[in-house]
mmCIF file of C-alpha atoms in Angstrom:
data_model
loop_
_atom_site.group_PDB
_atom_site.id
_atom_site.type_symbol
_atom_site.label_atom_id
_atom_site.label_comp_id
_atom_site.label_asym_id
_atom_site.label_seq_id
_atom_site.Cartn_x
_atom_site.Cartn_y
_atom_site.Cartn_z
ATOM 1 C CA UNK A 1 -20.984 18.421 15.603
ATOM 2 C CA UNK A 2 -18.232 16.384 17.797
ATOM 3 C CA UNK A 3 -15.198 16.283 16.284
ATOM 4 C CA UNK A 4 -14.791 12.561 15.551
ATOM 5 C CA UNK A 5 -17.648 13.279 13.020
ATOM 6 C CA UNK A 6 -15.709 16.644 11.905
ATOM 7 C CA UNK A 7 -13.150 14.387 10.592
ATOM 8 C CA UNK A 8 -14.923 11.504 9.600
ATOM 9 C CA UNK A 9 -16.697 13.789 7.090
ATOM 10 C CA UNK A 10 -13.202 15.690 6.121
ATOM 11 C CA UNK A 11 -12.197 11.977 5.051
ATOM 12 C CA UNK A 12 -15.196 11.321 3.198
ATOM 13 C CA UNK A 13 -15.358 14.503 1.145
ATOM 14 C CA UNK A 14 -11.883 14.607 0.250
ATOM 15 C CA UNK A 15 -12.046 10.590 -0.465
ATOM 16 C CA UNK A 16 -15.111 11.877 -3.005
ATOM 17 C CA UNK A 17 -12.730 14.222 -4.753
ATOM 18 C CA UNK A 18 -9.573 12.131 -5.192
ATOM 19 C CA UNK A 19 -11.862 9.551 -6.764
ATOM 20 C CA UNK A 20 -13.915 12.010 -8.738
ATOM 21 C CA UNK A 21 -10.299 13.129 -9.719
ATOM 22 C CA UNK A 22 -9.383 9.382 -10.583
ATOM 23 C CA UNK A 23 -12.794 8.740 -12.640
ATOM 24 C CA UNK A 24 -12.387 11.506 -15.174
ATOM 25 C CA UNK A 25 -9.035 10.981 -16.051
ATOM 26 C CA UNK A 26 -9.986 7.143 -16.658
ATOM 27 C CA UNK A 27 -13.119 8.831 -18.429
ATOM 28 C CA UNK A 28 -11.019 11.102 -20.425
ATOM 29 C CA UNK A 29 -8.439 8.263 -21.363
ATOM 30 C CA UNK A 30 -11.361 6.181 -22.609
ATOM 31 C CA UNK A 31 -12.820 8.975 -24.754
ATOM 32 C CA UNK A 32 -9.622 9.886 -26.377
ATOM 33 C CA UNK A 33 -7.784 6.811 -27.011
ATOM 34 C CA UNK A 34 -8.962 3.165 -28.487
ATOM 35 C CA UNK A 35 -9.532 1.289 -25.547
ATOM 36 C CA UNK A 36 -12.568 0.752 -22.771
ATOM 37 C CA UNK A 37 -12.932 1.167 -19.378
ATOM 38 C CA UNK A 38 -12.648 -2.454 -18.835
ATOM 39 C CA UNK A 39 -9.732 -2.550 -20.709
ATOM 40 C CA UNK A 40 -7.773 0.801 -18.545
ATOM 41 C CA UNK A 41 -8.685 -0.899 -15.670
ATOM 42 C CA UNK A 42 -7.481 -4.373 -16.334
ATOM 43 C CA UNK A 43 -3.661 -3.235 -17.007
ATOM 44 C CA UNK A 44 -0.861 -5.511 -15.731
ATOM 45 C CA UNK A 45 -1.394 -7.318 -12.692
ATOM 46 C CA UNK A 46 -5.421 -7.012 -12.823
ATOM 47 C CA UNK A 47 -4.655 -9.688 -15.610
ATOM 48 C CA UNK A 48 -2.891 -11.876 -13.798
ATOM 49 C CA UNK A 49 -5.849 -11.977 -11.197
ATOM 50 C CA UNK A 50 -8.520 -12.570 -13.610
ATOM 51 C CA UNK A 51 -6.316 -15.431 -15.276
ATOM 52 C CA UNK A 52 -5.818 -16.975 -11.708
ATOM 53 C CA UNK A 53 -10.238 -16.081 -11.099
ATOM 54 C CA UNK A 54 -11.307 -17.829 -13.932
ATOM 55 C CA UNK A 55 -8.125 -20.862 -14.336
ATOM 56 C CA UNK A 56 -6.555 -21.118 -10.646
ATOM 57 C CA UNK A 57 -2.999 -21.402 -10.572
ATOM 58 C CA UNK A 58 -2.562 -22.830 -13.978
ATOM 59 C CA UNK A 59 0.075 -20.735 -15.022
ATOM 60 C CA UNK A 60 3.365 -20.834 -12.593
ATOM 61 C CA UNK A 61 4.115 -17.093 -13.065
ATOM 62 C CA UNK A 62 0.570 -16.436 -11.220
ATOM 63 C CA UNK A 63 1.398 -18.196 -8.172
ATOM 64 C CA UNK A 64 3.100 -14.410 -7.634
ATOM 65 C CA UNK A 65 -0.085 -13.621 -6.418
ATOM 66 C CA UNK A 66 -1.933 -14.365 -3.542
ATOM 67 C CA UNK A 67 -5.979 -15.737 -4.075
ATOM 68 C CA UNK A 68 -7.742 -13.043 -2.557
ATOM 69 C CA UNK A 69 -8.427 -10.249 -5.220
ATOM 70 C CA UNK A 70 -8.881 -13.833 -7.644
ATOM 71 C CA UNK A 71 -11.221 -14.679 -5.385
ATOM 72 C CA UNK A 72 -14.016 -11.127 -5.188
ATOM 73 C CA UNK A 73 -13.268 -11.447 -8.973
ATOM 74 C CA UNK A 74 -14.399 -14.796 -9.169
ATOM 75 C CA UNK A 75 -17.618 -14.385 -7.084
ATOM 76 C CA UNK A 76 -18.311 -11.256 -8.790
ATOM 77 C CA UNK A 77 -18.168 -13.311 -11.961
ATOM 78 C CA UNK A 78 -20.467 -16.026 -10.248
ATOM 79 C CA UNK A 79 -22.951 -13.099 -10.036
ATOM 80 C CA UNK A 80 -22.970 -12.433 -14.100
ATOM 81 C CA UNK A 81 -21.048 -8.867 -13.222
ATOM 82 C CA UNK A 82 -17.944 -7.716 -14.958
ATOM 83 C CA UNK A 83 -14.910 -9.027 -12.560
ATOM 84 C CA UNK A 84 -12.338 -6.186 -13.302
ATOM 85 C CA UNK A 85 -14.870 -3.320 -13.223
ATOM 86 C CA UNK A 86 -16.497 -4.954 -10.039
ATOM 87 C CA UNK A 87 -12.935 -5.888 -7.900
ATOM 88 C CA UNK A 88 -12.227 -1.817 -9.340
ATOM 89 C CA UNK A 89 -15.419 -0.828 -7.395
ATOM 90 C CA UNK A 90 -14.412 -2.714 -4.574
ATOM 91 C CA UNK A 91 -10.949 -1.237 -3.695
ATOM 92 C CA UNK A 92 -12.491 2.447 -4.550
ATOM 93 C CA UNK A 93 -14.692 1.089 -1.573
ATOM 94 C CA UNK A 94 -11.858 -0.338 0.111
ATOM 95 C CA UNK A 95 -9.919 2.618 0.111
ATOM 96 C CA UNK A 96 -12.724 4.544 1.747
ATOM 97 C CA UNK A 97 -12.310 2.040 4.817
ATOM 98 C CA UNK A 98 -8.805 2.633 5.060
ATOM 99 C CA UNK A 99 -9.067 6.153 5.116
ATOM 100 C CA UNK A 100 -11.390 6.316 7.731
ATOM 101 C CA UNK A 101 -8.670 3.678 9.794
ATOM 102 C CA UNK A 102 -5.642 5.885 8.693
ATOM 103 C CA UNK A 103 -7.949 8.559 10.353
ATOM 104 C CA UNK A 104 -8.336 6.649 13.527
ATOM 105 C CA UNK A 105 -4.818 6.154 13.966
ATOM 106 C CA UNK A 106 -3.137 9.566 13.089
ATOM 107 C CA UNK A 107 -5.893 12.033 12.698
ATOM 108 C CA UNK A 108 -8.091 13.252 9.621
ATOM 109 C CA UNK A 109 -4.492 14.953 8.407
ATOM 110 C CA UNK A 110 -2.832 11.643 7.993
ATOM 111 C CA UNK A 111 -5.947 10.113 6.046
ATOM 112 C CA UNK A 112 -5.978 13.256 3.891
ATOM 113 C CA UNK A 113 -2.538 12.661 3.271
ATOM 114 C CA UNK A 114 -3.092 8.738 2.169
ATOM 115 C CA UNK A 115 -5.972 9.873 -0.254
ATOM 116 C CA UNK A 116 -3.935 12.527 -1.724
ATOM 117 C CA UNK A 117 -0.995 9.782 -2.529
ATOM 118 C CA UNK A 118 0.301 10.527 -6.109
ATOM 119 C CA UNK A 119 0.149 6.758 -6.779
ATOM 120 C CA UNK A 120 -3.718 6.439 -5.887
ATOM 121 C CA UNK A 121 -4.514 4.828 -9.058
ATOM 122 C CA UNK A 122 -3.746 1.718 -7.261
ATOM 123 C CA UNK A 123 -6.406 1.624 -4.634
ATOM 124 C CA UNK A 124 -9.189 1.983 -7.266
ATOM 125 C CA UNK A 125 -8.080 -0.525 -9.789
ATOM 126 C CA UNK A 126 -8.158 -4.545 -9.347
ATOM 127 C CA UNK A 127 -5.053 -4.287 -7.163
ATOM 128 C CA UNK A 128 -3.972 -5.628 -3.382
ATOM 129 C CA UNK A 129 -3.203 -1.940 -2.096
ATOM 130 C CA UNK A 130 -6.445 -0.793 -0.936
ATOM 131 C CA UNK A 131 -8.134 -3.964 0.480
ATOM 132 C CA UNK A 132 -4.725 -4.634 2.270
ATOM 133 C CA UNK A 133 -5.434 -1.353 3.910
ATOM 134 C CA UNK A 134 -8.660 -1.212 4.526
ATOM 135 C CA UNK A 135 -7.691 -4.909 6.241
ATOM 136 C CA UNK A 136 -4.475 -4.097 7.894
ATOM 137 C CA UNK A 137 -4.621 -0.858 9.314
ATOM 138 C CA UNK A 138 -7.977 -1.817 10.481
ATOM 139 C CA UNK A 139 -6.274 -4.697 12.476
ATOM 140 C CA UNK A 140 -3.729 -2.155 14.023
ATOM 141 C CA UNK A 141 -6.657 0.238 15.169
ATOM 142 C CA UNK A 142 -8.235 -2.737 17.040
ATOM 143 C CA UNK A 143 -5.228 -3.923 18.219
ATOM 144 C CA UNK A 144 -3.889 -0.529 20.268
ATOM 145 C CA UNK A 145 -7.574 -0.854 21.470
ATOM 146 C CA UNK A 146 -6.878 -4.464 22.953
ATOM 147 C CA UNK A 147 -8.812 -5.911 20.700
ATOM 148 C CA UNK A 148 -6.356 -8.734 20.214
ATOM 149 C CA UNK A 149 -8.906 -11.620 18.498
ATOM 150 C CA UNK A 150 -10.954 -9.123 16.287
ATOM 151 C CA UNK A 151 -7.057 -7.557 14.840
ATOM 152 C CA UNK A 152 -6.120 -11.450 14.097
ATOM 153 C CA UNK A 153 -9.122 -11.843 12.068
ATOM 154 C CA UNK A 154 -8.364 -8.628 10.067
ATOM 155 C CA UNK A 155 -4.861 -9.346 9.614
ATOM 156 C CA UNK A 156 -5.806 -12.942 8.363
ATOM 157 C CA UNK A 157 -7.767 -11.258 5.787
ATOM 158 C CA UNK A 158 -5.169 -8.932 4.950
ATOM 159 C CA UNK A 159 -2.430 -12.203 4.438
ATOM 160 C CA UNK A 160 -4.881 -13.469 1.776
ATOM 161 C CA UNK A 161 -3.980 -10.526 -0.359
ATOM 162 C CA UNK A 162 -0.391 -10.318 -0.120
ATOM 163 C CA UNK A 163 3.291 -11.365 1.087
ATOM 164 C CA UNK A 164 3.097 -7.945 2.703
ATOM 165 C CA UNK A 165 0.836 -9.794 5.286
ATOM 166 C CA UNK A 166 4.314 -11.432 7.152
ATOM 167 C CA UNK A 167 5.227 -7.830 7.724
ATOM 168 C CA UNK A 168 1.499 -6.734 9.223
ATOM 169 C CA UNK A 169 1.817 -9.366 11.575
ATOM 170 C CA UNK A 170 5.318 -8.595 12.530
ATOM 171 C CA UNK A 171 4.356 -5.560 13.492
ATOM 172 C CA UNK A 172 1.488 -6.521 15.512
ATOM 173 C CA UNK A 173 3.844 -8.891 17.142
ATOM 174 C CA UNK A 174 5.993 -6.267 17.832
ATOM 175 C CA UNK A 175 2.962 -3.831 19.196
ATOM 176 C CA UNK A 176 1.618 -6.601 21.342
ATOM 177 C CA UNK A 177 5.404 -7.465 22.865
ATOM 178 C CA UNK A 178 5.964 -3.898 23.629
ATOM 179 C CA UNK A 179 2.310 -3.215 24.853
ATOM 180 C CA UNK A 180 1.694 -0.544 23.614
ATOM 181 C CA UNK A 181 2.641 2.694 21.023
ATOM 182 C CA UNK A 182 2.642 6.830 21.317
ATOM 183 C CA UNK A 183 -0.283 8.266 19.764
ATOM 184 C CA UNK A 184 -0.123 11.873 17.957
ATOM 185 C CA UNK A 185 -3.010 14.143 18.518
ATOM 186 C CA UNK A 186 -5.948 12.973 16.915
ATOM 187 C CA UNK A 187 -5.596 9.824 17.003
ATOM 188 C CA UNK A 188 -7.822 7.290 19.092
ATOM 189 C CA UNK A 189 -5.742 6.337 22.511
ATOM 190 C CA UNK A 190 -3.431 3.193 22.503
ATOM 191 C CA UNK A 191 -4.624 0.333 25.268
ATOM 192 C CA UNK A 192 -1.362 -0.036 27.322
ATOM 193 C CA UNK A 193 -0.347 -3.685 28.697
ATOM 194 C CA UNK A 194 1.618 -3.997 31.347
ATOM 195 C CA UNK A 195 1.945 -7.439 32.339
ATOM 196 C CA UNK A 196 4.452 -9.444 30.624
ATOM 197 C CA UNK A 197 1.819 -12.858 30.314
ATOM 198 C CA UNK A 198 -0.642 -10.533 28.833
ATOM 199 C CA UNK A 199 2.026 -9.343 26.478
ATOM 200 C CA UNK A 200 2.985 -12.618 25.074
ATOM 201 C CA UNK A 201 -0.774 -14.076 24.933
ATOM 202 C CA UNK A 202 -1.419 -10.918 22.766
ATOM 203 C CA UNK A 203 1.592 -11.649 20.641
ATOM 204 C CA UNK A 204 0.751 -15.869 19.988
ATOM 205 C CA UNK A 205 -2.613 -14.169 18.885
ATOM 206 C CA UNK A 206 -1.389 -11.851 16.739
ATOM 207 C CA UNK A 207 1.001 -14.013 14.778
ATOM 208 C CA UNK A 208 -1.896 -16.128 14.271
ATOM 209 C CA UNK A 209 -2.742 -15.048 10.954
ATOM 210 C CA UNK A 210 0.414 -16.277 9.486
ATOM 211 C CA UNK A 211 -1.303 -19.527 9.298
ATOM 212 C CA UNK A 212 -3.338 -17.956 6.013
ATOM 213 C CA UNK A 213 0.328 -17.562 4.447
ATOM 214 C CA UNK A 214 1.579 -20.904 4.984
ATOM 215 C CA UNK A 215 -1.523 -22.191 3.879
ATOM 216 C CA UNK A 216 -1.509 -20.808 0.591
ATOM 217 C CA UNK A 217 2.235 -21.607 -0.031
ATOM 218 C CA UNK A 218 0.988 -25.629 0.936
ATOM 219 C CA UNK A 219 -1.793 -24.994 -1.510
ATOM 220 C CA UNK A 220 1.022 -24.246 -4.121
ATOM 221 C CA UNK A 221 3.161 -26.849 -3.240
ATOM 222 C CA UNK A 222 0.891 -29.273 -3.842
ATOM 223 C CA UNK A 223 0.408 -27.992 -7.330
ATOM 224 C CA UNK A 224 3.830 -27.859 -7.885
ATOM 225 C CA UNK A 225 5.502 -30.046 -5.551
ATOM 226 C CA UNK A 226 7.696 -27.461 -4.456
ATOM 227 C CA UNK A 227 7.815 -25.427 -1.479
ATOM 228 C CA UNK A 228 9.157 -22.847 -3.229
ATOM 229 C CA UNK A 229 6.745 -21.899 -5.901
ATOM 230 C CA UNK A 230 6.052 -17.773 -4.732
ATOM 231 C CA UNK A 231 9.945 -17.278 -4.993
ATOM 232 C CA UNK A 232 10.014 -19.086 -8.605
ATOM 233 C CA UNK A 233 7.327 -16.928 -9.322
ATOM 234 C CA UNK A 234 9.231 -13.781 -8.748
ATOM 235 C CA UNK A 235 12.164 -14.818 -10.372
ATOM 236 C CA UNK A 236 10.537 -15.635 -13.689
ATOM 237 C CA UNK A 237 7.964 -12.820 -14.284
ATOM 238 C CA UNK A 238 9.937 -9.931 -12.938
ATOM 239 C CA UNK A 239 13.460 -11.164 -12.103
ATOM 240 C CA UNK A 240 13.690 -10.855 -8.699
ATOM 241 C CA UNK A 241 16.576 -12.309 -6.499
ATOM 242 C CA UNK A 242 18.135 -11.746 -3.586
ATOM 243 C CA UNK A 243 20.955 -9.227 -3.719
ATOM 244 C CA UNK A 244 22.530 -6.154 -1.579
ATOM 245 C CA UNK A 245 20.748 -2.707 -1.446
ATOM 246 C CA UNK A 246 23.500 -1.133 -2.812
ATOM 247 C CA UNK A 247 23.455 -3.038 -5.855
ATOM 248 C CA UNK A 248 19.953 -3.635 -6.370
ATOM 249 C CA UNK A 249 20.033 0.832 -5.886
ATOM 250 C CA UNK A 250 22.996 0.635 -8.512
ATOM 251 C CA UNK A 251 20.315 -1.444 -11.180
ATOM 252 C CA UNK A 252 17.895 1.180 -10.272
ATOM 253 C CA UNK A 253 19.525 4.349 -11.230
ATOM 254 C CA UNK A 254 20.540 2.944 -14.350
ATOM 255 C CA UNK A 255 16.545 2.060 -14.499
ATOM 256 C CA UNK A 256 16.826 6.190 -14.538
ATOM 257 C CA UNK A 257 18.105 6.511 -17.493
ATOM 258 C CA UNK A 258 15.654 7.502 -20.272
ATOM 259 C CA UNK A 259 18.147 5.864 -22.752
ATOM 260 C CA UNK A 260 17.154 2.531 -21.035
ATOM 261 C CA UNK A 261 13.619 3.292 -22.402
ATOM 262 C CA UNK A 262 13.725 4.167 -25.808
ATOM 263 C CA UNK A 263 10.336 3.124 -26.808
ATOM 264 C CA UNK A 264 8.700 4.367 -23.269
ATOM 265 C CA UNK A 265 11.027 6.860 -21.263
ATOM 266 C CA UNK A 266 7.828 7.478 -18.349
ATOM 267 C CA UNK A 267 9.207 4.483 -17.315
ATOM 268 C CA UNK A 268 12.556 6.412 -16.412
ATOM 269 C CA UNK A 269 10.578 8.757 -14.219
ATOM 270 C CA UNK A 270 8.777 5.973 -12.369
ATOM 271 C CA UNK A 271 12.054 4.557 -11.684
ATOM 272 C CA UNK A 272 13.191 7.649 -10.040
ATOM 273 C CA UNK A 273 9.929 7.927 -7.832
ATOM 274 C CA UNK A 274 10.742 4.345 -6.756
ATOM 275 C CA UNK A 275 14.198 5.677 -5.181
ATOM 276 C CA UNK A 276 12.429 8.816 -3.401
ATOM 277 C CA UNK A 277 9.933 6.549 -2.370
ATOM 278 C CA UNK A 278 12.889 3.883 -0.668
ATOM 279 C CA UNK A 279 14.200 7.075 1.383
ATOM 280 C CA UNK A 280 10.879 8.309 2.538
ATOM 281 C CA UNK A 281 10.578 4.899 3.631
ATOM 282 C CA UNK A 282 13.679 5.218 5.529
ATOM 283 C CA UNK A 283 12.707 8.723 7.178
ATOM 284 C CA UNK A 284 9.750 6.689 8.016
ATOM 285 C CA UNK A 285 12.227 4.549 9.961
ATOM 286 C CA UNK A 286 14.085 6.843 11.656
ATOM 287 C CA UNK A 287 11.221 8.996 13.099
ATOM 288 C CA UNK A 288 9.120 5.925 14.001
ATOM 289 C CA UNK A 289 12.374 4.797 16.060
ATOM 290 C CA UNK A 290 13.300 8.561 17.521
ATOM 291 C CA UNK A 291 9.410 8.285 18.454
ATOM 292 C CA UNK A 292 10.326 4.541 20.269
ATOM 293 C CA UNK A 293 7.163 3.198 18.024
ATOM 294 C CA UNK A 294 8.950 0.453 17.600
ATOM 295 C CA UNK A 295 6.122 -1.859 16.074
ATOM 296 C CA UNK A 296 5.807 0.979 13.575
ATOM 297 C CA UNK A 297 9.034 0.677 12.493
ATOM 298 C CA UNK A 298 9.837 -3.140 12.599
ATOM 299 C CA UNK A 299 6.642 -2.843 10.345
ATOM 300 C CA UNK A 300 8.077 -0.537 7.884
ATOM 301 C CA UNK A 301 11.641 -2.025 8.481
ATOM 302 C CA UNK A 302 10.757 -5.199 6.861
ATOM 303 C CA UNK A 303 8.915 -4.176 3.919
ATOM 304 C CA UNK A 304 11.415 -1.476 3.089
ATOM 305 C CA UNK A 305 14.599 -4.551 3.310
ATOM 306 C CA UNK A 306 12.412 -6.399 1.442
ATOM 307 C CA UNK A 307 11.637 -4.247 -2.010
ATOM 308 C CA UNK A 308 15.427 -2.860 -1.706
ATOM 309 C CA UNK A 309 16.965 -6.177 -1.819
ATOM 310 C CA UNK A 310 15.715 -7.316 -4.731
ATOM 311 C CA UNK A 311 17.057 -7.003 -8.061
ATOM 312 C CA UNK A 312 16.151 -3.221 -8.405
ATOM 313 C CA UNK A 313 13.562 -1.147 -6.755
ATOM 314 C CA UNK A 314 10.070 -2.440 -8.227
ATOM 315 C CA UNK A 315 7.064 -1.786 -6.536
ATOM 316 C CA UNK A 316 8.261 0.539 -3.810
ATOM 317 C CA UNK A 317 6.047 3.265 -4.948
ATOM 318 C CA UNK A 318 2.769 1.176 -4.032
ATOM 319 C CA UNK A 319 4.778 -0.051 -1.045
ATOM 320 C CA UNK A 320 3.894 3.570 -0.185
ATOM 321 C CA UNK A 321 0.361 3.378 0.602
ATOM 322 C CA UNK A 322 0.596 0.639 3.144
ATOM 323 C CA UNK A 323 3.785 2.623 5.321
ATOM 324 C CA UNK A 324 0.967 3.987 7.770
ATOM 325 C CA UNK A 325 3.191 5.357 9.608
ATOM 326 C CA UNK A 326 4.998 7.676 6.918
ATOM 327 C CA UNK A 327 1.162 9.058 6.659
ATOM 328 C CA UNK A 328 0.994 9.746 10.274
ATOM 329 C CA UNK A 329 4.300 11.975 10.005
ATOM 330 C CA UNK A 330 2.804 13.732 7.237
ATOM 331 C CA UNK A 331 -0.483 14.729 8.848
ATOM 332 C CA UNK A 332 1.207 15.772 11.990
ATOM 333 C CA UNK A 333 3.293 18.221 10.273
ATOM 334 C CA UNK A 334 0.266 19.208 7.955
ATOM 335 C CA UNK A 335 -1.813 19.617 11.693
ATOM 336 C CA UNK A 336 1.431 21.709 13.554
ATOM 337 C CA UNK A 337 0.641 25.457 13.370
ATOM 338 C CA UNK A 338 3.233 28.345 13.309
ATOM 339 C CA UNK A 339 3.352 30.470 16.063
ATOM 340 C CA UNK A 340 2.592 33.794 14.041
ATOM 341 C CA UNK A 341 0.380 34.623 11.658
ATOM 342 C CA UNK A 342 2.252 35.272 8.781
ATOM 343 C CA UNK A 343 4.093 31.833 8.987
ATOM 344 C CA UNK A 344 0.145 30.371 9.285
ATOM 345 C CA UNK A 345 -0.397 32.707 5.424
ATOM 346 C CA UNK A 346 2.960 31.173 4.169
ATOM 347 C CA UNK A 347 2.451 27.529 5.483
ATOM 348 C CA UNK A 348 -1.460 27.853 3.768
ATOM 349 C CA UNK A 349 -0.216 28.806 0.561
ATOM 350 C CA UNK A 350 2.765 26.185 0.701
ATOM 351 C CA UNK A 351 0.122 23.236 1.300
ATOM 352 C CA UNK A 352 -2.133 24.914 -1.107
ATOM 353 C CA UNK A 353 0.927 24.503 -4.149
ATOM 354 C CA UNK A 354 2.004 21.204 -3.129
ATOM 355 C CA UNK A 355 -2.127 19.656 -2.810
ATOM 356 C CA UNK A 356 -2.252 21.267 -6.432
ATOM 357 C CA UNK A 357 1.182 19.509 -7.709
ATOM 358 C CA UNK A 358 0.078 16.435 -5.793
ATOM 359 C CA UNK A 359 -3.391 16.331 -8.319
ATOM 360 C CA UNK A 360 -1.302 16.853 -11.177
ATOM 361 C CA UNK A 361 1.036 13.730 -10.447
ATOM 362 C CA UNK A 362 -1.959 11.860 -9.232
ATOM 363 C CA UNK A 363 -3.697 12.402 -12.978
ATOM 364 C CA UNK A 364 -0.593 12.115 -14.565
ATOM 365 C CA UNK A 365 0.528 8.796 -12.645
ATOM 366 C CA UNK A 366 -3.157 6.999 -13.280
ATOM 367 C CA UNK A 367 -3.128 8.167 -16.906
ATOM 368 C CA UNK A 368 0.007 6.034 -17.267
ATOM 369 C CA UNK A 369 -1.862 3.251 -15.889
ATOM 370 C CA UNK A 370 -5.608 3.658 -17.942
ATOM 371 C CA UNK A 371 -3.136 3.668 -21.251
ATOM 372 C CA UNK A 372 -0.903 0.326 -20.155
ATOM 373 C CA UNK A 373 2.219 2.030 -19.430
ATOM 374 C CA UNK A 374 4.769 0.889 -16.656
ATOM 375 C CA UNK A 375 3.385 2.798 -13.542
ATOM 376 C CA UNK A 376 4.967 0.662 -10.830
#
């Protein structure tokens, strides 16, 4: 057996477990509370997408979101199946073709890593996270091979599901202007360009999908009549505005307060998680520019300004899944082995109590989901 099909199968059996792992907590949620699987599943912004599937943008808070999880739910409901258990079935799938990308572009560690994400809930529910991925990262595998055209088309698809899209094809900018990136072991080789013309071609083609972002923000201003429809959005349904990190951190601890929460104080915790998850993001930073990957961290960069300039940190825990290269760190230091023995027994059992707190948090975190609490 090579090992490109070694790892390829690693992926798929631990992708199997995580969502075996997700299933029976939504199973057990189901048979223990009053609700339905439809119902677990269709929690907070899955109803938002099956409002804009079934009525388009008729509601102004929608126009948040971008068409293109409305859009599988609305074909699936063209085809007489259920639209939240059916876009659910499609990220699970979704999040099997990211793996396998992650996989390509840091090793089987790194995609063991991404499927092990406490927040994994939201790559087999009716949200963006795991068809961005399965999109985006995707793109960036193709486009370290050279394949300039085929990454476009992948990134195009990935701007129908999400702002996050402007910040995919910044970084692919970025990879195609510096021609190039360092690969870790295990990971499929980068395509170097040399020559400056090539470089810039690569880049016009690359920024190419931003095209799918502009139009949809036309499509809304001609609903609305206003150019600035996605902002409104924001503002209205979950008060965000521009402000300074410092202050939008200073709203966020006091986010940390269980006192803020009387009638839900999980919320509290998930608050917290969103701050830990802001400074992985900028470790993420920092190693991706000690490694000089610098479209890896112009990619990360962005995002990162973007969810800690808001009004408080929201969100920043699914930003998570889509910081490839965080995931690339992890499964290079999950890969690196000791030089004795003993440190190899110590490091084993180490991993072996973190991948068991890891499943607890993962069950916990999608149990907050299935039963309509704040999860992120």
């Amino acid at each position: 057996m090579s090992r490109r099909s070694g790892s390829t199968r690693t992926i798929v059996m631990v992708w199997a477990c995580t969502r075996a792992l997700l299933a029976a907590v939504l199973l057990h949620t189901v048979s223990t509370n009053d609700t339905t699987i439809g119902r677990a599943l269709g929690n907070w912004d899955v109803q938002h997408y099956l409002a804009i599937a079934t009525s388009g943008y008729a509601d102004r808070t929608d126009m948040a979101f971008f068409p293109g999880i409305p859009l599988v739910m609305h074909v699936a409901t063209l085809l007489g199946l259920p639209a939240v258990e059916t876009i659910a079935a499609v990220s699970a799938l979704a999040s099997l073709a990211a793996a396998l990308a992650m996989g390509r572009l840091g090793g089987q560690w790194a995609a063991v890593a991404w499927l092990l994400a406490p927040m994994a809930v939201f790559t087999v529910v009716g949200y963006t996270e795991a068809l961005f991925c399965a999109f985006g990262l995707w793109a960036w595998v193709l486009a370290r091979r050279g394949h300039w055209w085929g990454a476009a088309l992948l990134a195009a698809l990935a701007c129908t599901t999400r702002i996050s899209g402007v910040f995919l094809v910044a970084g692919l900018v970025l990879l195609a202007l510096a021609g190039g990136e360092p690969t870790v072991e295990g990971a499929v080789d980068c395509k170097r360009t040399t020559s400056p013309p090539a470089r810039i071609r690569h880049a016009v083609i690359a920024a190419l999908p931003l095209l799918v972002v502009v139009a949809f923000f036309a499509h809304l201003h001609g609903i609305t009549g206003s150019w600035d429809a996605w902002f409104s959005a924001q503002r209205a349904g979950w008060d965000r505005s521009w402000t300074t990190p410092w202050q939008s951190l200073q709203n966020t601890l006091f986010a940390t307060d269980p006192a803020s929460w009387p009638d839900e104080p999980t919320r509290a915790w998930i608050f917290r998680f969103e701050i830990v998850s802001a400074a992985a993001g900028l470790v993420t930073v920092i190693v991706a520019l000690a490694r000089r990957a610098w479209a890896q961290a112009g990619y990360v960069l962005t995002q990162l300004l973007a969810l800690t300039t808001a009004t408080w940190f929201l969100s920043v825990n699914r930003g998570d899944l889509l910081w490839f290269p965080m995931f690339i760190g992890i499964g290079w230091l999950i890969a690196r082995r000791p030089a004795s023995r003993g440190a190899d027994l110590v490091r084993a059992i180490v991993w072996l109590l973190v991948t068991l707190a890891d499943l607890v948090l993962m069950a916990w975190w999608a149990r907050l989901f299935f039963l309509g609490h704040w999860a992120s």
